[in-house]
Coordinates of C-alpha atoms in Angstrom, one line a residue:
Chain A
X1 CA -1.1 57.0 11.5
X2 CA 0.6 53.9 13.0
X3 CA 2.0 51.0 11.9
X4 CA -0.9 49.2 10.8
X5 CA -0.4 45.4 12.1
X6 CA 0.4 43.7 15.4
X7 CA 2.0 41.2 13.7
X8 CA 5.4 40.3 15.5
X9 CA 6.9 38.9 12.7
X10 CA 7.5 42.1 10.9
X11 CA 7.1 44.3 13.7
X12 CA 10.3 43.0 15.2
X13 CA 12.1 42.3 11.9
X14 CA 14.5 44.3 9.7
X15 CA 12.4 45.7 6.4
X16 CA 14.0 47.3 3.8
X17 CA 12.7 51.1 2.4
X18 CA 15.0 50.5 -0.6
X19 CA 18.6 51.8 -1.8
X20 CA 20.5 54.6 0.1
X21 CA 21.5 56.0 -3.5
X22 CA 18.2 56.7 -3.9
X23 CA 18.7 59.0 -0.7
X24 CA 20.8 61.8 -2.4
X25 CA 19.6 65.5 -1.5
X26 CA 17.1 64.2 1.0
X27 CA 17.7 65.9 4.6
X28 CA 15.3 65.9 8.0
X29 CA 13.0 68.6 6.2
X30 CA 13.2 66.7 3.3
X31 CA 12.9 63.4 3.6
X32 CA 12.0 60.7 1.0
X33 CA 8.5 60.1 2.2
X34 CA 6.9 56.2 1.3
X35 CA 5.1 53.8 3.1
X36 CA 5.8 51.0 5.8
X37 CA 3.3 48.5 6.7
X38 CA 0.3 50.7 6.1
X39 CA 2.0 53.6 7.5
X40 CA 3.9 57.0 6.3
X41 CA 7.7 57.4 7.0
X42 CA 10.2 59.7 6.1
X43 CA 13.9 58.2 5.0
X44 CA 16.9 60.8 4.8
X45 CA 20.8 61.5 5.2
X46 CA 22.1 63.2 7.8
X47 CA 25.1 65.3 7.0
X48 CA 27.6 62.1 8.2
X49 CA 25.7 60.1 5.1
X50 CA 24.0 58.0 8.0
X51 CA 20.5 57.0 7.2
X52 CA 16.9 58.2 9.2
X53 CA 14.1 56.6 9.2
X54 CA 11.2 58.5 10.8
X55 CA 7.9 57.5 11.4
X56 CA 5.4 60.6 12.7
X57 CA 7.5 62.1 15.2
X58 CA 9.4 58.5 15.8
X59 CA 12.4 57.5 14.8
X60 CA 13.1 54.3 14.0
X61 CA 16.4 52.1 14.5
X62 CA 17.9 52.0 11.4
X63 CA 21.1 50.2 9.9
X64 CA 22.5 50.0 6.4
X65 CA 23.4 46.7 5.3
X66 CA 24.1 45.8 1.4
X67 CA 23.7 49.4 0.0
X68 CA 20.1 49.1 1.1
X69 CA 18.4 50.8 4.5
X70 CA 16.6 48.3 7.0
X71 CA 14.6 49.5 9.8
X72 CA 12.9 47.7 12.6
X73 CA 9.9 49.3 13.6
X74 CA 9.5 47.8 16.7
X75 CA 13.7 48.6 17.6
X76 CA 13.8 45.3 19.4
X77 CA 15.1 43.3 16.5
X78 CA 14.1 39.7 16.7
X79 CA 17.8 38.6 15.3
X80 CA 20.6 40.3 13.2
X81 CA 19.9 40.7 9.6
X82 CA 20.9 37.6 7.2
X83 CA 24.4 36.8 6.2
X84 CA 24.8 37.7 2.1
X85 CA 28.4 36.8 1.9
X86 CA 28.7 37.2 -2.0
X87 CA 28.4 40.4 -1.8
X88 CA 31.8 41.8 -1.2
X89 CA 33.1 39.1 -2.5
X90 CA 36.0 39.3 -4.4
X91 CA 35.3 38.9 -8.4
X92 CA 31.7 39.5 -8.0
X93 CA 29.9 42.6 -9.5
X94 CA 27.2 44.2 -7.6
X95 CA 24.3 45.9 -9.6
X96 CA 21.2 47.4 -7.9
X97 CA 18.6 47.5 -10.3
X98 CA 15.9 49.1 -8.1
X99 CA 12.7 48.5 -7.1
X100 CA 9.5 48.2 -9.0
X101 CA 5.9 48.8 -7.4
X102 CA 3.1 45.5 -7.3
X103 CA -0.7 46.0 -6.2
X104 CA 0.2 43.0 -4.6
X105 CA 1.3 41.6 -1.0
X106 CA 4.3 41.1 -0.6
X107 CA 4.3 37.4 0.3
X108 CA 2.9 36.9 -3.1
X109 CA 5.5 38.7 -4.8
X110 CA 8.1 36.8 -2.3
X111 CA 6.8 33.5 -3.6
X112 CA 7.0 34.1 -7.2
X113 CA 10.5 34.6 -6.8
X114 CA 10.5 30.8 -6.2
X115 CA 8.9 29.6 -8.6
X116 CA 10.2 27.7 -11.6
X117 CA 6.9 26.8 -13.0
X118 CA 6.0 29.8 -14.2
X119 CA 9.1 30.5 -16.2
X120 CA 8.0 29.1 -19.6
X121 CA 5.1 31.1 -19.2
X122 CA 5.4 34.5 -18.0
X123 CA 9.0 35.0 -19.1
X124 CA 8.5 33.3 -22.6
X125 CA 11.8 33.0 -24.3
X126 CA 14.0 34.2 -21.5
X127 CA 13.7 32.2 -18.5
X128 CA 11.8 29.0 -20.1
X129 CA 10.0 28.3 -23.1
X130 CA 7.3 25.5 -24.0
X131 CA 7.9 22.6 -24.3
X132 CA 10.4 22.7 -21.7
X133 CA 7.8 22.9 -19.0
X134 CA 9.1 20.5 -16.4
X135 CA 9.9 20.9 -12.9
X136 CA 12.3 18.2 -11.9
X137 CA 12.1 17.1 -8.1
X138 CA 14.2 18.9 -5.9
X139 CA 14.9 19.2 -2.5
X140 CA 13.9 21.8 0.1
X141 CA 14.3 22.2 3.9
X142 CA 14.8 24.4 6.4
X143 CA 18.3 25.1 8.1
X144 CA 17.9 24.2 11.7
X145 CA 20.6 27.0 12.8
X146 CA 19.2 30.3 10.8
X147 CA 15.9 28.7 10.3
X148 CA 16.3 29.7 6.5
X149 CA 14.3 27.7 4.1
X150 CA 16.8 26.6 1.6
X151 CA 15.7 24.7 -2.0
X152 CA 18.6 23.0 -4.0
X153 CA 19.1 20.5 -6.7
X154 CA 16.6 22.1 -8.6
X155 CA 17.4 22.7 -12.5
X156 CA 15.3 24.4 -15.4
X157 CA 15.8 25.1 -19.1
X158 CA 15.8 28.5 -20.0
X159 CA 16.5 29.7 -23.7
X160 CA 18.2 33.1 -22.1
X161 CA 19.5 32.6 -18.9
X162 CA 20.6 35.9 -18.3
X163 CA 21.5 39.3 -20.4
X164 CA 25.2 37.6 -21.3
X165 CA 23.4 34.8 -22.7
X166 CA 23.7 34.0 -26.5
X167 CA 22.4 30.1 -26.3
X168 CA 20.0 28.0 -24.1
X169 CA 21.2 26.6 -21.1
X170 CA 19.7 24.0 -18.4
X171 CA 20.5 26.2 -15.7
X172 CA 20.9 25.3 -12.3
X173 CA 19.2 27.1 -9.2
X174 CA 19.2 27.4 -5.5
X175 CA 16.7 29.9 -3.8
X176 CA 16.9 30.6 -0.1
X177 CA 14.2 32.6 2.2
X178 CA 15.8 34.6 4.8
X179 CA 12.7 36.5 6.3
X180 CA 8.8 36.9 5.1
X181 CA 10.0 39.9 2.9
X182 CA 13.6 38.6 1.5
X183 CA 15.1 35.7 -0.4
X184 CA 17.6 34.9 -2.8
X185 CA 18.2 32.4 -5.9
X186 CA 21.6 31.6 -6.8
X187 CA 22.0 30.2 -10.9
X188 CA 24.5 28.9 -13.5
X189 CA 26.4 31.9 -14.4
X190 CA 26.4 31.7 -18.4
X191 CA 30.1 32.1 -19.2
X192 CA 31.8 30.6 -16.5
X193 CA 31.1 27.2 -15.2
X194 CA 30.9 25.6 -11.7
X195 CA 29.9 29.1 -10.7
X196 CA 26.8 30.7 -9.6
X197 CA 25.4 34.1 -9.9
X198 CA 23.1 35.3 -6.6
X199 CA 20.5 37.7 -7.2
X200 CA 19.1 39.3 -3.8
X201 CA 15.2 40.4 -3.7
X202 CA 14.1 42.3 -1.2
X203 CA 10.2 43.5 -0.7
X204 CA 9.1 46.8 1.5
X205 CA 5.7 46.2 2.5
X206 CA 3.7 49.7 2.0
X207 CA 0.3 48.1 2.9
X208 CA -0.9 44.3 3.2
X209 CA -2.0 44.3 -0.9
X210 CA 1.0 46.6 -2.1
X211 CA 5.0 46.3 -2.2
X212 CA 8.2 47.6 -3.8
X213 CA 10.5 45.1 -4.8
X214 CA 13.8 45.5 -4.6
X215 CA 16.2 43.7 -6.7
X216 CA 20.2 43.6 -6.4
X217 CA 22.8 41.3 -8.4
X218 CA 26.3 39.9 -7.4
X219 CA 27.0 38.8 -10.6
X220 CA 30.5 37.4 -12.1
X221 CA 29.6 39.0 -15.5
X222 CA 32.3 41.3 -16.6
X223 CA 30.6 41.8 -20.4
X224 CA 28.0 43.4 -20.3
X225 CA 27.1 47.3 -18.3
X226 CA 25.3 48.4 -15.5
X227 CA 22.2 49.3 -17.6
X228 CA 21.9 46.5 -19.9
X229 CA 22.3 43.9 -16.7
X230 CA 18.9 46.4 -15.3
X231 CA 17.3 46.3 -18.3
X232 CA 17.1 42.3 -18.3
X233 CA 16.4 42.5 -14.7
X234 CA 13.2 45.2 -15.3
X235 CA 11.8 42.8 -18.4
X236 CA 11.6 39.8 -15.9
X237 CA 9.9 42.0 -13.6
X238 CA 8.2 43.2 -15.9
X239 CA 6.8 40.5 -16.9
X240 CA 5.5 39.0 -13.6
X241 CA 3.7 42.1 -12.4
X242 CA 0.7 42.1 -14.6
X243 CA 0.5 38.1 -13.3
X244 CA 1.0 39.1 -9.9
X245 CA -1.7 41.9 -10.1
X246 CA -4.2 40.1 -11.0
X247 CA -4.0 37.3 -8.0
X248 CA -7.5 37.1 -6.0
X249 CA -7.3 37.6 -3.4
X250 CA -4.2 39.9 -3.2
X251 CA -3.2 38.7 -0.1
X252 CA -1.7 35.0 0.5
X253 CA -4.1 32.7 1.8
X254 CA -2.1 30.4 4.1
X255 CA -5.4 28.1 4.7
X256 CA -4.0 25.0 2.8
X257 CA -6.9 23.8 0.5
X258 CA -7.3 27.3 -0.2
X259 CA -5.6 27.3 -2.9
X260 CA -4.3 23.9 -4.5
X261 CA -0.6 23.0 -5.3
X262 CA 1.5 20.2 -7.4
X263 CA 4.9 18.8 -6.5
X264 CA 7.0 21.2 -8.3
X265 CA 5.6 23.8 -5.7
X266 CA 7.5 22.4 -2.7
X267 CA 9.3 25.4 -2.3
X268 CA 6.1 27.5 -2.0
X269 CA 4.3 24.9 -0.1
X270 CA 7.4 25.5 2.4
X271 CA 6.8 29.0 2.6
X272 CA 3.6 29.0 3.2
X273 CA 4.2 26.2 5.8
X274 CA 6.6 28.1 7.3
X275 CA 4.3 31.6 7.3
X276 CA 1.7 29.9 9.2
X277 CA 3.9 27.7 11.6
X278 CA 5.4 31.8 12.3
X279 CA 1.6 32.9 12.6
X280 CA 2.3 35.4 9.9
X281 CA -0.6 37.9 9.6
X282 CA 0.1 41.1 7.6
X283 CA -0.4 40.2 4.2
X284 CA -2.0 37.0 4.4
X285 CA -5.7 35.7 5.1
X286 CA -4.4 33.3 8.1
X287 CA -5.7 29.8 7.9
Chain B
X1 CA -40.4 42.0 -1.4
X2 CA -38.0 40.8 -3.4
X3 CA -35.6 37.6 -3.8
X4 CA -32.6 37.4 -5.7
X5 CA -32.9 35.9 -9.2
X6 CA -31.7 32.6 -9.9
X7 CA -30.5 33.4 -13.6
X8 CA -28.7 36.7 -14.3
X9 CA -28.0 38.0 -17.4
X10 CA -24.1 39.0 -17.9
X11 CA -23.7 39.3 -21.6
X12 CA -24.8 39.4 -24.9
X13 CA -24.4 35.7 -26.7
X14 CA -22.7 37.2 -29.3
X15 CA -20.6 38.8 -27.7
X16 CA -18.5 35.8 -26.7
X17 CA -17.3 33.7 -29.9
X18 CA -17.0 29.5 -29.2
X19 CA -13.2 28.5 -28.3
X20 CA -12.2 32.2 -27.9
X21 CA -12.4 34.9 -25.4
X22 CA -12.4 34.7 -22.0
X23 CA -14.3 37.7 -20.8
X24 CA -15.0 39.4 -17.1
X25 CA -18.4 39.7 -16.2
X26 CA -19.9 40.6 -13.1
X27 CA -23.8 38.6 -11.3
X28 CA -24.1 37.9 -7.6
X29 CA -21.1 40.0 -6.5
X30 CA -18.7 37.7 -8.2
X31 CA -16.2 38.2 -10.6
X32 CA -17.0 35.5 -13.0
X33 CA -14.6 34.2 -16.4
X34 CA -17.1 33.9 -19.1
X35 CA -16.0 32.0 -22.4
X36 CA -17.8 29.1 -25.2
X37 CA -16.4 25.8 -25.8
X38 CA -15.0 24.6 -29.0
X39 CA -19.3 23.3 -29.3
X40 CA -20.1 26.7 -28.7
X41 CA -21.5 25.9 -24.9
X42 CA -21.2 28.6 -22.6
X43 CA -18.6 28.4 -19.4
X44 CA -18.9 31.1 -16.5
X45 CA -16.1 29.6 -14.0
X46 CA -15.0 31.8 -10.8
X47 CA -12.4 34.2 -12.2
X48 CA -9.5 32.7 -10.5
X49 CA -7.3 29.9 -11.1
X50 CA -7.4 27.4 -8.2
X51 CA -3.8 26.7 -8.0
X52 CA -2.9 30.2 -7.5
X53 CA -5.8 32.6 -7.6
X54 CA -4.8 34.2 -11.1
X55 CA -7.7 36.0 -13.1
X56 CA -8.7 33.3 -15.6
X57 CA -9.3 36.0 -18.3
X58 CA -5.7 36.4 -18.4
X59 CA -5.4 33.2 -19.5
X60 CA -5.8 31.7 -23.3
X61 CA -8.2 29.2 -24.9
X62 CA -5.9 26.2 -26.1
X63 CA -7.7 23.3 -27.6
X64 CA -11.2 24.1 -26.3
X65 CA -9.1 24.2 -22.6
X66 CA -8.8 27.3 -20.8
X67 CA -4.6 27.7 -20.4
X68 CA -4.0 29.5 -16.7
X69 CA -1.4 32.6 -17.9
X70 CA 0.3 31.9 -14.8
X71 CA 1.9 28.2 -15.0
X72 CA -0.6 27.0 -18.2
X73 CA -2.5 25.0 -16.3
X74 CA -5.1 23.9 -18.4
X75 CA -9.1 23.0 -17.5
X76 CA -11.4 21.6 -19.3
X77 CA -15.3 23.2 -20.5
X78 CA -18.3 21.8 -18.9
X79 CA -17.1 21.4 -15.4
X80 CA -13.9 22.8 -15.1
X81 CA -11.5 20.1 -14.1
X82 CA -7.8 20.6 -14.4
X83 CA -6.6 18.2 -16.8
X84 CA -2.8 19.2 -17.6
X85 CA -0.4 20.4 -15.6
X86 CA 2.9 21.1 -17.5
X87 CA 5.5 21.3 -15.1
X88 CA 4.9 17.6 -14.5
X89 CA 3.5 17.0 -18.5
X90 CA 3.8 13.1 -18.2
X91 CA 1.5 12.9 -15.4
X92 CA -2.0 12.8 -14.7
X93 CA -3.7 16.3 -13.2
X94 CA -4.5 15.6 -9.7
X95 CA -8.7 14.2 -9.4
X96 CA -9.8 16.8 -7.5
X97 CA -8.6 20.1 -9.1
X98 CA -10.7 22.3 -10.9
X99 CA -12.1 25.9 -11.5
X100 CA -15.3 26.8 -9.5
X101 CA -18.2 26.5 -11.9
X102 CA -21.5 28.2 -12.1
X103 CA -24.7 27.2 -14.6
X104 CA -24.8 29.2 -17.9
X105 CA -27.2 29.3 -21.0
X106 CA -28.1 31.4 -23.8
X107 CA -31.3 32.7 -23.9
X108 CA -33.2 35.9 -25.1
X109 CA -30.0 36.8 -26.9
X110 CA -28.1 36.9 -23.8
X111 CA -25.9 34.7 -21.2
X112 CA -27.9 34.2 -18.5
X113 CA -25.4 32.8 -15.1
X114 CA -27.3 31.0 -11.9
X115 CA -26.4 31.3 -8.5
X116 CA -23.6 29.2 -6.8
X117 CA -24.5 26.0 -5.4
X118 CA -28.1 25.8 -7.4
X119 CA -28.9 22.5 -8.9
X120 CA -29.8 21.6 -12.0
X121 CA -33.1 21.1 -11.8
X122 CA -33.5 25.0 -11.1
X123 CA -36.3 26.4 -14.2
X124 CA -34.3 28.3 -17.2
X125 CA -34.6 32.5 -16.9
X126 CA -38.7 33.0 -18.1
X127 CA -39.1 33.1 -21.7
X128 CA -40.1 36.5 -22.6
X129 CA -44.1 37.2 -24.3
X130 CA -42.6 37.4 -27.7
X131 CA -39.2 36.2 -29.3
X132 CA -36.0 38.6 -28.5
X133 CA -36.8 41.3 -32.3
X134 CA -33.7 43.5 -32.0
X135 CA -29.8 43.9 -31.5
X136 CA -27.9 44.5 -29.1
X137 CA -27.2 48.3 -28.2
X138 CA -24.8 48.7 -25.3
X139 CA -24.4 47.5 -22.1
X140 CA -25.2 50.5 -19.3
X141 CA -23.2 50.7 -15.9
X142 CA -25.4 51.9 -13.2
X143 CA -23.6 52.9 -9.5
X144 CA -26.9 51.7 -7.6
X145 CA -28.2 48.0 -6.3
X146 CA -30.3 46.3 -8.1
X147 CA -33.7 47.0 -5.8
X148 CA -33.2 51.0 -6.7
X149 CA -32.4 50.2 -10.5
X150 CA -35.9 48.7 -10.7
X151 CA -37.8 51.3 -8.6
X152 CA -35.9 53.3 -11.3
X153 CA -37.0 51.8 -14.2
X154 CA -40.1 51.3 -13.0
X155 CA -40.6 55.2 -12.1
X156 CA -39.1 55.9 -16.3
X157 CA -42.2 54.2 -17.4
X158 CA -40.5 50.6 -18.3
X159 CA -42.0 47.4 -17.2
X160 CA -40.7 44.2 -15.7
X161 CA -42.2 41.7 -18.2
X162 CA -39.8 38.3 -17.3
X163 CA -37.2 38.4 -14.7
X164 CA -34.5 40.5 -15.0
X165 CA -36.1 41.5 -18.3
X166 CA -37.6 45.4 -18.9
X167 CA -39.1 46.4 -21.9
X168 CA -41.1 50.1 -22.5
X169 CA -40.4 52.9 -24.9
X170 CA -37.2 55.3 -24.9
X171 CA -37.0 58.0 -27.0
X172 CA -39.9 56.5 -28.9
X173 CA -38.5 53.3 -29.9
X174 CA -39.0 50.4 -28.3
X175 CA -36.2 48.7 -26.0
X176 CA -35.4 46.2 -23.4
X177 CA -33.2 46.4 -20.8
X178 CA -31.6 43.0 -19.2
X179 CA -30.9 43.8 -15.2
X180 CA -27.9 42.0 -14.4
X181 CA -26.7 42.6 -10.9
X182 CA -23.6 42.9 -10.6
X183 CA -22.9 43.6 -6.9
X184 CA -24.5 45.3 -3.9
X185 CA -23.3 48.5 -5.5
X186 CA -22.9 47.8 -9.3
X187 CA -26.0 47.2 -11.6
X188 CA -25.6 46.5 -15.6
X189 CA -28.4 47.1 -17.9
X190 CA -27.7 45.5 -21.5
X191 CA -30.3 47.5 -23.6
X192 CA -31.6 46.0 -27.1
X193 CA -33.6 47.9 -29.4
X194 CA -35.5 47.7 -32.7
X195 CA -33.1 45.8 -35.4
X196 CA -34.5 48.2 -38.1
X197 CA -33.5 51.2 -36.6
X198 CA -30.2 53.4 -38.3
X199 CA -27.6 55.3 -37.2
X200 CA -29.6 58.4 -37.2
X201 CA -32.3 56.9 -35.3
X202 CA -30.1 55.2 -32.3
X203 CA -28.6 58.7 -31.6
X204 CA -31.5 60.0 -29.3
X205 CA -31.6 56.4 -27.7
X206 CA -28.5 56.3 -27.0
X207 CA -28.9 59.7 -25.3
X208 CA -32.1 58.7 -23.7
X209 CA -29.8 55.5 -22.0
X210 CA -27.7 58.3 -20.7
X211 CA -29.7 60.1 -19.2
X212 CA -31.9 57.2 -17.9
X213 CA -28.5 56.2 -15.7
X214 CA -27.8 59.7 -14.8
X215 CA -31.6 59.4 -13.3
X216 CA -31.3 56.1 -11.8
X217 CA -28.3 57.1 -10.0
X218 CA -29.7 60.5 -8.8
X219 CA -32.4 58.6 -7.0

């Protein structure tokens, strides 16, 4: 079975099929076999450590980039894959915690990644708590050379920030979108000032209702390991997949009075603005 | 030839306590949030939030308001309309926000939920011949449409005496079965029997119920 979209958008993007780590033992015969876009491929090592993806008897052009392996399935790339100059960047840390599975499209799960309102909610405790419920106004727009959509200025109160921290903090954020299926958020880093910790999200799309997400820190923390910085990361996560499950429908509507939004959504408003200015169609009920 | 009841009944009334669940039930082929107000008045609102299509029974009842699980969003009974939104808590909720709303009432000992879009000057479900005289038994799911769940009951030897509303004997005792359908594939049947019957006594009717379904969906 094919690749089941015509959608250009993610035909003739980079998508990600997760961590190379995870591709340890796996050979041509032996492939780790998952799901891309409604269709079965095979990821493996060769015996140089380069990456495969194959598709039925296709192969696909493949890159690694950030630990992780991207693949377009069309091979005619639309543009490179975004810059993420933190990591490799000296006195940052990077952690991969992973991915974790969501009965959910991936534009949904892409958009909760933006969102400050639901942090005294869902993440009760850790990333906001009530009555700290406000969204301040922020700004958000999209960069006319990479054609990223970029929020900044905004700001939350969260009682634990992140695993290192001990006290609340008003924390500071920027989130960026790099493609339908990746973004970043970049926040106070608890114990050092003026700088910011980026964590990197990155969805595979295994059908239009159902994604892995991916998630990998460049973090300044020197405190704490490698499995309690996961552990934090797979509570948060945690957290927002029983929400995100239960979203009806499961795709994103980009009609927009379909569903309604307040000001503190701008940055999903922009999204979803920017989906259907793309004509974005795998994953989404067009409008 | 048939038409599609107005009222459908979804649940037993006291099976949903004032200010306190929210509860999935099924009429119409929607997916409906049931739940009472603090005055005990019963709300069936579309089962998603309209800000972001989140199930409303994962939500909370806060202050006779239905709280969305997702960004607490709150709505208020009878009608629906949003009336807090707390990332901008010093504001007015937007006018024209609100959950999707259909009729409810209790009668019969049950919740009984109208169509979308009917108006209120649509008649209540048909009072039975005789008061409700039981309690509630269980509620049956039946993997057939509504039309065959009748020809069903119908071929068991139980009688439509009100819409939606089957009474006959099962196992000897008397019973009646509400019809609520759910979907073009999913029919409930809430079953009530005599409220002086024991333990002992419910056994066989609960096996008769069985085995009534296990019919019904062999047809």
């Amino acid at each position: 079975m094919a690749f089941q979209t015509t959608d250009d958008n993610f035909l003739n993007d980079w998508l990600t099929l997760g961590p190379v780590a995870r591709l340890k033992g796996t050979t041509h015969q032996n492939p780790r076999k998952t799901q891309l876009l409604g269709a079965p491929v095979g990821v493996w090592l060769d015996d140089s450590g380069a990456a495969h993806v194959t598709q039925g008897q296709a192969e696909l052009l493949t890159d690694t980039r950030y630990g992780y392996v991207w693949a377009c399935p069309s091979g005619q790339p639309a543009k490179p894959l975004f810059a993420f100059p933190e990591h490799g960047e000296p006195g940052r840390r990077i952690v991969d915690c992973d991915g974790i599975g969501v009965s959910v499209s991936g534009l949904r799960m892409v958009e909760n990644f933006l969102d400050m309102g639901h942090f005294p909610y869902v993440h009760t405790g850790y990333l906001g708590k009530v009555p700290h419920t406000e969204v301040t106004p922020y700004k958000v727009q999209v960069e006319p050379d990479t054609q990223e959509i970029w929020a900044t200025d905004c700001e939350f109160f969260q009682p634990k920030t992140s695993a290192t921290a001990t006290t609340g903090l008003q924390a500071a954020y920027r989130f960026r979108v790099m493609q339908p299926m990746t973004a970043m958020l970049y926040k106070s880093c608890f114990n050092r000032e003026d700088t910011l910790d980026a964590i990197a999200l990155f969805v595979q799309p295994l059908t239009e209702e159902s994604c892995i997400a991916y998630v990998l820190l460049a973090y300044f923390e020197d405190q704490l390991s490698d499995t309690e910085l996961i552990a934090f990361q797979h509570t948060i996560f945690g957290q927002d997949k029983p929400i995100l499950e239960n979203q009806r429908p499961k795709r994103m509507p980009l009609a927009p009075t379909a569903e309604i939004p307040a000001r503190c959504d701008a940055t999903s408003v922009a999204f979803r603005r920017w989906l259907r200015s793309r004509n974005v169609s795998f994953g989404a009920l067009p409008a | 030839m048939t038409t599609d009841p107005i009222w459908i009944p979804v649940a037993p009334s006291t099976s949903i306590q004032a200010a306190h669940h929210i509860t999935a039930v099924f009429a119409h082929d929607e997916e409906i949030a049931l739940w009472r107000s603090a005055e005990g008045a019963p709300q069936a609102w579309e089962n998603r939030c309209p800000h972001r299509g989140t199930r409303f029974t994962l939500g909370r009842v806060l202050k006779g308001r239905v709280s969305c699980a997702y960004h607490g969003w709150e709505f208020e009974a009878d009608g629906g309309k949003c009336s807090f939104i707390p990332a901008h808590p010093d504001q007015p909720a937007p006018r024209h926000v609100g959950a999707a709303t259909f009729r409810a009432v209790d009668a019969q000992g049950m919740v009984w939920v109208a169509q979308r879009g009917t108006s209120g000057d649509q008649p209540l479900p048909a009072p039975l011949p005789q008061e409700m005289d039981g309690r509630f038994c269980r509620t049956l799911s039946v993997r057939v449409d509504a039309i065959h769940a009748a020809q069903g009951l119908r071929a068991s030897g139980l009688q439509e005496r009100a819409a939606c509303t089957w009474t006959g004997a099962l196992s000897g005792h008397n019973v009646t079965l509400f019809l609520n359908q759910a979907s073009s594939t999913l029919t409930m049947l809430h079953a009530w029997v005599a409220s002086d019957l024991n333990d002992a006594e419910l056994h066989p009717v609960l096996a008769a119920l069985r085995s009534l379904r296990s019919r019904l969906e062999a047809a």
